[in-house]
Each structure stands twice: as structure tokens, then as C-alpha cells.
CSV table of C-alpha atoms and ligand atoms in Angstrom, one decimal:
chain,number,residue,atom,x,y,z
A,1,MET,CA,103.2,97.4,92.2
A,2,ALA,CA,105.8,95.3,90.4
A,3,GLU,CA,105.3,97.2,87.1
A,4,SER,CA,105.5,100.7,88.7
A,5,THR,CA,108.6,99.8,90.6
A,6,LEU,CA,110.5,98.6,87.5
A,7,ARG,CA,109.1,100.8,84.8
A,8,GLY,CA,111.8,103.1,83.4
A,9,ARG,CA,114.4,101.8,85.9
A,10,ARG,CA,117.9,101.2,84.6
A,11,ILE,CA,119.1,97.8,85.5
A,12,VAL,CA,122.5,96.2,84.8
A,13,VAL,CA,122.3,92.4,84.8
A,14,GLY,CA,125.8,90.7,85.1
A,15,VAL,CA,125.8,87.2,83.8
A,16,THR,CA,128.7,84.9,84.8
A,17,GLY,CA,129.8,81.5,83.7
A,18,GLY,CA,127.6,79.0,85.4
A,19,ILE,CA,125.0,76.6,84.0
A,20,ALA,CA,122.3,78.8,85.5
A,21,ALA,CA,123.2,81.5,83.0
A,22,TYR,CA,120.2,80.2,80.9
A,23,LYS,CA,117.9,81.4,83.8
A,24,ALA,CA,119.2,84.9,83.3
A,25,CYS,CA,117.4,85.0,80.0
A,26,ASP,CA,114.0,84.6,81.8
A,27,LEU,CA,115.0,87.3,84.3
A,28,VAL,CA,116.0,89.7,81.6
A,29,SER,CA,112.9,89.1,79.6
A,30,THR,CA,110.7,89.6,82.8
A,31,LEU,CA,112.5,92.9,83.5
A,32,VAL,CA,112.1,94.1,79.9
A,33,LYS,CA,108.4,93.2,80.0
A,34,ALA,CA,108.0,95.4,83.1
A,35,GLU,CA,109.4,98.2,81.0
A,36,ALA,CA,112.8,98.4,82.7
A,37,ASP,CA,115.8,99.5,80.6
A,38,VAL,CA,118.3,96.6,80.9
A,39,GLN,CA,121.9,96.3,80.0
A,40,VAL,CA,123.5,92.9,80.2
A,41,VAL,CA,127.2,92.5,80.9
A,42,MET,CA,128.6,89.0,80.3
A,43,THR,CA,131.9,87.4,81.4
A,44,GLU,CA,133.9,85.4,78.8
A,45,ASN,CA,132.8,82.2,80.6
A,46,ALA,CA,129.1,83.2,80.5
A,47,ARG,CA,129.4,83.3,76.7
A,48,ARG,CA,130.1,79.6,76.7
A,49,PHE,CA,126.6,79.0,78.1
A,50,VAL,CA,124.4,81.6,76.4
A,51,GLY,CA,125.0,83.6,73.3
A,52,GLU,CA,125.2,87.4,73.7
A,53,ILE,CA,122.8,87.8,70.8
A,54,THR,CA,120.0,86.3,73.0
A,55,PHE,CA,120.4,89.1,75.6
A,56,ALA,CA,120.8,91.7,72.9
A,57,ALA,CA,117.5,90.6,71.3
A,58,LEU,CA,115.7,90.5,74.7
A,59,THR,CA,116.9,93.9,75.8
A,60,GLY,CA,117.2,95.8,72.6
A,61,ASN,CA,120.5,97.0,73.9
A,62,PRO,CA,124.0,95.9,72.9
A,63,VAL,CA,125.5,93.4,75.3
A,64,SER,CA,128.8,94.3,76.9
A,65,CYS,CA,131.6,91.7,77.4
A,66,ASP,CA,134.9,93.3,76.6
A,67,LEU,CA,136.7,95.9,78.7
A,68,TRP,CA,138.8,96.9,75.7
A,69,ALA,CA,136.0,97.2,73.1
A,70,PRO,CA,136.6,100.6,71.4
A,71,ARG,CA,134.1,103.2,72.6
A,72,ALA,CA,133.8,106.9,72.9
A,73,ASP,CA,133.3,106.7,76.7
A,74,VAL,CA,134.9,104.7,79.5
A,75,HIS,CA,132.7,101.7,79.5
A,76,HIS,CA,132.7,100.6,83.2
A,77,VAL,CA,132.1,104.2,84.3
A,78,ALA,CA,129.3,104.6,81.8
A,79,LEU,CA,127.7,101.5,83.2
A,80,ALA,CA,127.9,102.9,86.8
A,81,ASP,CA,126.3,106.2,85.6
A,82,PHE,CA,123.6,104.2,83.9
A,83,ALA,CA,122.6,101.8,86.7
A,84,ASP,CA,119.9,102.3,89.3
A,85,VAL,CA,120.5,98.8,90.5
A,86,VAL,CA,122.8,95.9,89.5
A,87,ILE,CA,122.2,92.2,89.8
A,88,ILE,CA,124.8,89.5,89.2
A,89,ALA,CA,122.8,86.4,88.3
A,90,PRO,CA,124.1,83.8,88.4
A,91,ALA,CA,127.2,84.8,90.4
A,92,THR,CA,130.0,82.3,90.3
A,93,ALA,CA,132.5,81.7,93.0
A,94,ASN,CA,135.0,83.4,90.7
A,95,ILE,CA,133.1,86.8,90.4
A,96,ILE,CA,132.3,86.7,94.1
A,97,GLY,CA,136.0,86.2,94.9
A,98,LYS,CA,137.0,89.0,92.6
A,99,TYR,CA,134.5,91.4,93.9
A,100,ALA,CA,135.2,90.7,97.5
A,101,ASN,CA,138.9,91.2,96.9
A,102,GLY,CA,138.9,94.2,94.6
A,103,ILE,CA,140.2,92.3,91.6
A,104,ALA,CA,139.3,94.1,88.3
A,105,ASP,CA,140.5,92.0,85.3
A,106,ASP,CA,137.5,92.1,83.0
A,107,LEU,CA,134.6,94.5,82.3
A,108,LEU,CA,132.1,93.1,84.9
A,109,SER,CA,134.7,92.9,87.8
A,110,THR,CA,135.9,96.4,86.9
A,111,ALA,CA,132.4,97.8,86.7
A,112,LEU,CA,131.6,96.2,90.1
A,113,LEU,CA,134.2,98.4,91.8
A,114,THR,CA,132.7,101.5,90.1
A,115,PHE,CA,128.9,101.0,91.0
A,116,THR,CA,127.5,103.2,93.8
A,117,CYS,CA,124.0,101.9,93.4
A,118,PRO,CA,122.7,98.8,95.2
A,119,VAL,CA,124.4,95.6,94.0
A,120,ILE,CA,122.6,92.2,94.3
A,121,ILE,CA,124.5,89.0,94.2
A,122,ALA,CA,122.7,85.8,93.4
A,123,PRO,CA,125.2,83.0,93.9
A,124,ALA,CA,124.7,79.7,92.0
A,125,MET,CA,127.2,76.8,92.2
A,126,ASN,CA,127.8,73.3,93.5
A,127,SER,CA,126.8,73.0,97.2
A,128,ARG,CA,130.3,72.0,98.4
A,129,MET,CA,131.8,75.0,96.6
A,130,LEU,CA,129.2,77.3,98.1
A,131,ALA,CA,129.9,75.9,101.6
A,132,SER,CA,133.7,76.4,101.1
A,133,ALA,CA,135.4,78.7,103.6
A,134,ALA,CA,136.6,81.0,100.9
A,135,VAL,CA,133.2,81.5,99.2
A,136,GLN,CA,131.5,82.0,102.6
A,137,ALA,CA,134.1,84.5,103.8
A,138,ASN,CA,133.8,86.4,100.5
A,139,LEU,CA,130.0,86.5,100.7
A,140,GLU,CA,130.2,87.7,104.3
A,141,ALA,CA,132.7,90.4,103.4
A,142,LEU,CA,130.4,91.6,100.5
A,143,ALA,CA,127.3,91.6,102.7
A,144,GLU,CA,129.1,93.6,105.3
A,145,ARG,CA,130.0,96.2,102.7
A,146,GLY,CA,126.3,96.5,101.7
A,147,ALA,CA,125.9,94.1,98.8
A,148,ARG,CA,122.6,92.2,98.9
A,149,ILE,CA,123.0,88.5,98.8
A,150,VAL,CA,120.1,86.4,97.4
A,151,GLU,CA,120.2,83.1,99.3
A,152,PRO,CA,120.7,80.2,96.9
A,153,GLU,CA,118.0,77.6,97.0
A,154,GLU,CA,118.3,73.9,97.9
A,155,GLY,CA,117.5,71.5,95.2
A,156,TRP,CA,118.8,69.5,92.2
A,157,LEU,CA,122.0,70.9,90.9
A,158,ALA,CA,123.4,70.6,87.4
A,159,CYS,CA,126.3,68.5,88.7
A,160,GLY,CA,123.7,65.8,89.7
A,161,GLU,CA,123.9,66.5,93.4
A,162,VAL,CA,121.1,67.7,95.6
A,163,GLY,CA,121.9,70.6,97.9
A,164,ALA,CA,122.1,74.4,98.4
A,165,GLY,CA,123.4,76.3,95.4
A,166,ARG,CA,120.5,76.7,92.9
A,167,LEU,CA,119.8,80.1,91.4
A,168,PRO,CA,116.3,81.0,92.8
A,169,ASP,CA,113.4,81.5,90.3
A,170,THR,CA,112.9,84.8,88.5
A,171,GLY,CA,110.2,85.9,90.9
A,172,VAL,CA,112.6,85.8,93.8
A,173,LEU,CA,115.3,87.7,91.8
A,174,VAL,CA,112.8,90.4,90.7
A,175,ALA,CA,111.5,90.8,94.3
A,176,ALA,CA,115.2,91.4,95.4
A,177,ILE,CA,115.5,94.0,92.6
A,178,GLU,CA,112.3,95.8,93.6
A,179,GLU,CA,113.3,95.8,97.2
A,180,ALA,CA,116.7,97.3,96.4
A,181,LEU,CA,115.0,100.0,94.3
A,182,ARG,CA,112.6,100.8,97.1
A,183,SER,CA,115.2,101.0,99.8
A,184,ARG,CA,117.9,103.1,98.2
A,185,GLY,CA,118.0,105.3,101.2
A,186,GLY,CA,117.2,109.0,101.2
A,187,PRO,CA,115.7,111.3,103.8
A,188,LEU,CA,112.2,109.9,103.4
A,189,SER,CA,113.3,106.3,103.3
A,190,GLY,CA,110.8,104.0,104.9
A,191,LEU,CA,108.0,106.6,104.8
A,192,ARG,CA,104.7,106.2,103.0
A,193,VAL,CA,103.5,109.2,101.1
A,194,LEU,CA,100.1,109.8,99.6
A,195,VAL,CA,99.7,112.6,97.1
A,196,THR,CA,96.6,113.9,95.2
A,197,ALA,CA,97.0,115.8,92.0
A,198,GLY,CA,95.2,117.2,89.0
A,199,PRO,CA,91.6,118.4,88.6
A,200,THR,CA,88.5,116.5,89.2
A,201,ARG,CA,85.6,116.3,86.7
A,202,GLU,CA,82.0,116.5,87.9
A,203,PRO,CA,79.6,115.2,85.3
A,204,ILE,CA,76.5,117.1,84.2
A,205,ASP,CA,75.6,114.4,81.7
A,206,PRO,CA,77.6,111.8,79.7
A,207,VAL,CA,79.3,114.4,77.5
A,208,ARG,CA,79.6,117.4,79.8
A,209,PHE,CA,81.3,118.1,83.1
A,210,ILE,CA,82.5,120.9,85.4
A,211,SER,CA,86.2,121.1,86.0
A,212,ASN,CA,89.2,123.4,86.3
A,213,PRO,CA,92.5,124.0,84.5
A,214,SER,CA,94.8,122.2,86.9
A,215,SER,CA,97.5,120.4,84.9
A,216,GLY,CA,98.5,118.1,87.8
A,217,ARG,CA,102.2,119.2,87.5
A,218,MET,CA,102.6,120.3,91.1
A,219,GLY,CA,101.3,117.1,92.6
A,220,TYR,CA,103.3,115.0,90.1
A,221,ALA,CA,106.4,116.9,91.0
A,222,VAL,CA,105.8,116.3,94.7
A,223,ALA,CA,105.3,112.5,94.1
A,224,ALA,CA,108.4,112.3,91.9
A,225,GLU,CA,110.6,114.1,94.5
A,226,ALA,CA,109.2,112.1,97.4
A,227,GLU,CA,110.0,108.9,95.5
A,228,ARG,CA,113.6,110.2,94.8
A,229,ARG,CA,113.9,110.8,98.5
A,230,GLY,CA,113.2,107.1,99.2
A,231,ALA,CA,109.5,107.2,100.2
A,232,SER,CA,107.0,104.7,99.0
A,233,VAL,CA,104.6,106.9,97.1
A,234,THR,CA,101.0,106.6,95.9
A,235,LEU,CA,99.6,109.3,93.6
A,236,VAL,CA,95.8,109.6,93.4
A,237,SER,CA,95.4,111.5,90.2
A,238,GLY,CA,92.5,113.2,88.4
A,239,PRO,CA,92.5,113.3,84.6
A,240,VAL,CA,95.8,114.8,83.4
A,241,SER,CA,98.1,114.3,80.4
A,242,LEU,CA,101.3,113.6,82.3
A,243,GLU,CA,103.6,110.6,82.4
A,244,PRO,CA,103.3,108.7,85.8
A,245,PRO,CA,106.5,109.5,87.8
A,246,LEU,CA,109.0,106.6,88.0
A,247,GLY,CA,108.5,104.2,90.8
A,248,VAL,CA,105.2,105.8,91.9
A,249,GLU,CA,101.9,103.9,92.2
A,250,VAL,CA,99.2,105.9,90.4
A,251,VAL,CA,95.5,105.5,91.1
A,252,ALA,CA,93.5,107.2,88.4
A,253,VAL,CA,90.2,108.8,89.4
A,254,THR,CA,87.8,111.2,87.8
A,255,SER,CA,85.4,112.9,90.2
A,256,ALA,CA,85.9,114.3,93.7
A,257,ALA,CA,83.9,111.5,95.2
A,258,GLU,CA,86.2,108.9,93.5
A,259,MET,CA,89.2,110.8,94.7
A,260,HIS,CA,87.8,110.8,98.3
A,261,GLU,CA,87.1,107.1,98.1
A,262,ALA,CA,90.6,106.3,96.7
A,263,VAL,CA,92.3,108.3,99.4
A,264,GLU,CA,90.2,106.8,102.2
A,265,ALA,CA,91.4,103.4,101.2
A,266,TYR,CA,94.8,104.4,102.7
A,267,ALA,CA,93.4,105.6,106.0
A,268,GLY,CA,95.8,105.1,108.8
A,269,GLU,CA,98.5,103.8,106.5
A,270,VAL,CA,100.5,106.9,105.5
A,271,ASP,CA,103.1,109.1,107.2
A,272,LEU,CA,102.6,112.1,104.9
A,273,PHE,CA,99.6,113.3,102.9
A,274,VAL,CA,100.0,116.0,100.3
A,275,GLY,CA,96.7,117.3,98.8
A,276,ALA,CA,97.9,119.1,95.6
A,277,ALA,CA,94.7,118.3,93.7
A,278,ALA,CA,92.4,121.0,92.6
A,279,VAL,CA,89.3,119.2,93.9
A,280,ALA,CA,86.0,120.6,92.6
A,281,ASP,CA,84.1,122.1,95.5
A,282,TRP,CA,80.7,121.6,93.9
A,283,ARG,CA,79.2,118.9,91.7
A,284,PRO,CA,75.9,118.8,89.9
A,285,ALA,CA,73.3,117.3,92.3
A,286,GLU,CA,72.2,114.9,89.6
A,287,ALA,CA,74.2,113.7,86.6
A,288,SER,CA,71.8,112.9,83.8
A,289,GLY,CA,72.2,109.4,82.4
A,290,GLU,CA,71.3,110.8,79.0
A,291,LYS,CA,72.8,113.7,77.1
A,292,LEU,CA,70.7,116.8,78.0
A,293,SER,CA,69.1,118.2,74.8
A,294,LYS,CA,69.4,121.9,74.1
A,295,ASP,CA,66.5,121.9,71.8
A,296,GLY,CA,63.7,124.2,72.9
A,297,ARG,CA,65.8,125.7,75.7
A,298,ASP,CA,67.4,129.1,76.1
A,299,GLU,CA,68.8,128.5,79.5
A,300,MET,CA,69.6,125.7,81.8
A,301,THR,CA,70.0,125.6,85.6
A,302,VAL,CA,72.3,123.1,87.2
A,303,ARG,CA,71.7,122.6,90.9
A,304,MET,CA,75.1,122.1,92.6
A,305,VAL,CA,75.9,120.4,95.9
A,306,ARG,CA,79.2,120.2,97.9
A,307,THR,CA,81.8,117.5,97.2
A,308,PRO,CA,83.6,115.8,100.1
A,309,ASP,CA,86.6,117.6,101.5
A,310,VAL,CA,89.4,115.2,101.0
A,311,ILE,CA,91.9,116.9,103.3
A,312,ALA,CA,89.5,117.5,106.1
A,313,SER,CA,88.6,113.8,106.1
A,314,VAL,CA,92.3,112.8,106.1
A,315,ALA,CA,92.7,115.1,109.2
A,316,ARG,CA,90.3,112.7,111.1
A,317,TRP,CA,92.4,109.6,110.4
A,318,GLU,CA,93.9,107.7,113.3
A,319,PRO,CA,96.9,107.8,113.3
A,320,ARG,CA,96.9,111.1,111.5
A,321,PRO,CA,99.6,111.7,108.9
A,322,VAL,CA,101.5,115.0,108.6
A,323,ILE,CA,99.1,116.9,106.2
A,324,VAL,CA,100.2,119.4,103.5
A,325,GLY,CA,97.6,121.3,101.5
A,326,PHE,CA,97.6,124.1,98.9
A,327,ALA,CA,95.7,127.3,98.9
A,328,ALA,CA,95.1,129.0,95.6
A,329,GLU,CA,94.2,132.6,96.6
A,330,THR,CA,93.8,135.9,94.7
A,331,ARG,CA,94.0,138.2,97.8
A,332,ASP,CA,95.2,138.3,101.4
A,333,VAL,CA,97.1,135.2,100.3
A,334,VAL,CA,99.0,134.3,103.5
A,335,ALA,CA,96.2,135.3,106.0
A,336,ASN,CA,93.6,133.2,104.1
A,337,ALA,CA,96.0,130.3,103.8
A,338,ALA,CA,96.8,130.4,107.6
A,339,GLU,CA,93.1,130.4,108.3
A,340,LYS,CA,92.6,127.4,105.9
A,341,LEU,CA,95.5,125.6,107.6
A,342,ARG,CA,93.8,125.8,111.0
A,343,ARG,CA,90.2,125.1,109.7
A,344,LYS,CA,91.2,121.9,107.8
A,345,GLY,CA,93.6,120.6,110.4
A,346,MET,CA,96.8,120.8,108.1
A,347,ASP,CA,100.4,121.0,109.3
A,348,LEU,CA,101.7,122.9,106.3
A,349,ILE,CA,100.0,124.9,103.6
A,350,VAL,CA,101.5,126.1,100.4
A,351,ALA,CA,99.9,129.5,99.7
A,352,ASN,CA,99.7,130.3,96.1
A,353,ASP,CA,98.9,133.7,94.7
A,354,VAL,CA,97.2,132.6,91.5
A,355,GLY,CA,96.8,136.2,90.4
A,356,GLN,CA,100.6,136.6,89.8
A,357,PRO,CA,102.3,135.8,86.5
A,358,GLY,CA,104.2,132.5,86.6
A,359,ALA,CA,102.2,131.1,89.5
A,360,GLY,CA,99.4,128.5,90.0
A,361,PHE,CA,97.5,126.5,87.5
A,362,GLY,CA,99.0,124.9,84.4
A,363,GLY,CA,102.5,126.4,84.1
A,364,GLU,CA,105.9,125.1,84.8
A,365,THR,CA,106.7,127.5,87.7
A,366,ASN,CA,105.1,128.6,90.9
A,367,LYS,CA,105.5,131.4,93.4
A,368,VAL,CA,104.5,130.3,96.9
A,369,THR,CA,104.7,131.0,100.6
A,370,LEU,CA,105.0,128.1,103.0
A,371,VAL,CA,103.0,128.5,106.3
A,372,ASP,CA,103.3,125.8,108.9
A,373,VAL,CA,101.3,124.9,112.0
A,374,ILE,CA,103.8,126.5,114.3
A,375,GLY,CA,103.4,129.8,112.5
A,376,ARG,CA,106.6,129.8,110.4
A,377,GLU,CA,106.2,131.7,107.1
A,378,THR,CA,108.6,131.2,104.3
A,379,ASP,CA,108.3,133.3,101.2
A,380,LEU,CA,109.9,131.5,98.3
A,381,PRO,CA,111.0,133.2,95.0
A,382,LEU,CA,109.4,132.2,91.6
A,383,MET,CA,110.8,128.7,91.0
A,384,SER,CA,110.1,125.5,89.1
A,385,LYS,CA,107.4,123.2,90.5
A,386,ALA,CA,110.1,120.6,91.1
A,387,ALA,CA,111.9,123.1,93.3
A,388,VAL,CA,108.7,124.0,95.1
A,389,ALA,CA,108.2,120.2,95.7
A,390,ALA,CA,111.7,120.0,97.1
A,391,ALA,CA,111.1,122.9,99.5
A,392,LEU,CA,107.8,121.5,100.6
A,393,LEU,CA,109.2,118.1,101.3
A,394,ASP,CA,112.2,119.6,103.2
A,395,ARG,CA,109.7,121.3,105.5
A,396,ALA,CA,107.3,118.3,105.7
A,397,GLY,CA,110.4,116.1,106.6
A,398,GLU,CA,111.2,118.4,109.5
A,399,LEU,CA,107.6,118.2,110.7
A,400,ILE,CA,107.6,114.4,110.6
A,401,ALA,CA,110.9,114.3,112.4
A,402,SER,CA,109.7,116.7,115.1
A,403,ARG,CA,106.6,114.6,115.6
A,404,GLU,CA,108.7,111.5,116.0
A,405,SER,CA,110.9,113.1,118.6
A,406,GLN,CA,107.9,114.0,120.7
B,1,C5P,O1,89.4,125.2,100.4
B,1,C5P,P1,90.3,125.0,99.3
B,1,C5P,O2,89.7,124.2,98.2
B,1,C5P,O3,90.9,126.3,98.8
B,1,C5P,O4,91.5,124.2,99.9
B,1,C5P,C1,92.6,123.8,99.0
B,1,C5P,C2,93.2,122.6,99.6
B,1,C5P,O5,92.2,121.6,100.0
B,1,C5P,C3,94.0,121.8,98.5
B,1,C5P,O6,95.2,121.3,99.2
B,1,C5P,C4,93.1,120.8,98.0
B,1,C5P,O7,93.8,119.7,97.5
B,1,C5P,C5,92.3,120.5,99.2
B,1,C5P,N1,90.9,120.1,98.9
B,1,C5P,C6,90.4,118.8,99.2
B,1,C5P,N2,89.1,118.5,99.0
B,1,C5P,C7,88.3,119.4,98.5
B,1,C5P,C8,88.7,120.7,98.2
B,1,C5P,C9,90.0,121.0,98.5
B,1,C5P,O8,91.3,118.0,99.7
B,1,C5P,N3,87.0,119.0,98.3
């Protein structure tokens, strides 16, 4: 989970002038290893403890210290545009005091007033300083305004005393970052979404299979959009050549049976299921362990048997999630889709006229009609798969909300 939450995320690490600044090196290195894009901002005092070159080498990005360094953009605003999440580790009494009181007299304190993403403060200082009325009042004020405070740990402090004020280990700081990334708000915040995508492959022998031309784009767009809306998303994907969406846990499968098994592992644990995979309906009854030889044969018969219906089995879960399916049709599109919706126990179906140009398998666009369980029919114009995903999730969100209010 850790890797998928951090991969590709843009993280600003603010380092201020405490002895625990050396621990920020391990934090930054851990984030970079998890494939996050990290920019470090140091205060003048932090540079007395750790050289900026260390952070530059660890992140592969220039380290920012100076509000007045000549640049083409406005640096503190650029940092705010960049950041998905900010962590100040270690945070001294000084930066906490400045942030709580709106003082902006260097790059980090100025940027702090500009960020709109989650901000995590990890205080580290002498225990009496931490307990002081001023620091406590400032931390309280920041927490009230939505900053996330990582509780300092008890232990041996650099000043030789034992008490509260130690910067927690990297694992604790990373967990706070992951938590902040997961709970950034959004209309699907707190919901668990499971999506299937792509084709399945049904083996005939070790080198041959039966499949279909699904690219997986529709399901990947749904997973990415659900994640942007704050959901915790798992994507069970058949073989595709797409990058996993940011922040989404991907479970790779090959056959319909594997997809079924992977989905069943989440039984009862999801709020919304979106079946966008083009699951093969049939598989060869026996997959030969050896490559079938064509020598001496003019024809070959492959006996096929049905594969499990993933959506129909999700419809039997207790509690049952809101279920969205797709129907690729070539005629009587809406009527066939509405019938499929009832038969498989779905709440919403995305009816897809695959005969139309720009719709269905493979491409970037889709032309669909949404039909829901209460009989509403919405004909959408030709649009990108990302826009179809957004429309689908708008409607699914309404269905979840109306269920919750019942
Ligand atoms: O019946 P049909 O295959 O047209 O239904 C399409 C919908 O059912 C899609 O949402 C697809 O993901 C889902 N499906 C499934 N398991 C199958 C076949 C289809 O979940 N074995």
C-alpha cells in the first residue's frame, strides 16, 4: 500500500534548524525510494545542521532556501502549486510560532501561508520548550486550522535530557504523509471503491489464448477519478499497457477466474463496485500444458465453457455495494442494457453502442447512456473516457447517498 500511496506524489519537506534535521535525510530518502517527487525547503538555521547538497543529491531536485533567489516564477507560489502534501520535519518552536501567527520572513514561512494542501507539522525540541505555554498555544491554533500535528515522542533528547520532544522515526512520519494523502477530502472521501478493468486472457495452451481488444482505459479512468475524489481505490486489472493510476492499489490478473478470485477477496469490504473489465464469457474447457502441435491437422476444435460472472457474484455480497456495470451492445442498446441491469443486480449501467465511431473498445473517447436502477436514462454526448468516468461517479455518488439516507 505504502508504495502506491506515495508513487508520483509531490511532497514538500520543510527542514528547520534543530538537531533532528539529520533525521530528515532518512525521511527524504524513504519518500524518494517510494517514487515520490520531493522538494526540500530549508531554513537558514537548518543549513547549520545539514548541507543542502545532501538533500539535492537524495531528491534529484534543487533545494530551496532563499526567498530572494532569482527565478522566472514566484517561488513560494510555485511550491504551493507543486505540493500534494507538505511536512515540516523537524519543526522548531520558531517555525511553529511563525506559522501560527502568519509571519512570513523567509521562503518556508512564506510558502506555509500559501499552501492549500494538507500540512503536517512534526515538532522536535527540548521538552520544556515544547511544554511552554507559547508553543502549546501555537500548536493548538494550528491544529484548529487544520494542520496535522505529529505527536513528538518521549525519549533521550540531544540536550541530554529525557522527555517529550523527539522527532518520531521515519515510519511514523511516512504514515502521517500517507494518511494526509488518503484523506484530502472530496465527494467520495472515506469510501472504498473496487474497479475491474481491461480484458482477460483464457489460455488454450502455453502460447495461445482467447481474449478481446479492451485497452483498460475506461476502468483506469474510473479508478483515477475515484481516487481524485478521495476514495480508497483498488483496481483489479487484466493485462493492459497502461500506467497504474496515482494512489490506486493495482491487483494484476490474467484470466476471468483469477479476476473473480481477486474481486471476491474484497467481499463485504467495498462501498462501490465498478465492473469495467471486458471479462471473457467463455474459456477453453482444458488448457493444454504443452503447446498444441499443428502438424498433421487441418482443423482444431476447442470446447468452451462459461467463466464466472464477476458482477453477478458481487451482487450476492452482504453488505452489497452499489454496483456499476457496462454493457457493450451493437443494437437496442438501452433496452438490452436495462435488461442486463436487472438480471445482474446492478444499480447503474453504462450502455455503450460499440458500433458507433469513437465509442467502446480501445479508443480515447466513449459515447454512452447511463441507465440506473430507478429507471433514469441519461444520454451523454461523445466525450473522453475521463469525462465518462466523472459522469458515472457523479451518478454512483448520488446512489450511495440515497442509500445512506434510507
Ligand atoms: O453480460 P455482459 O458481459 O455484456 O455484461 C457486461 C458487464 O458485466 C460488464 O460490466 C462486465 O465487466 C461484467 N462482466 C462480469 N463478469 C463476466 C462478464 C461480464 O463482471 N464474466
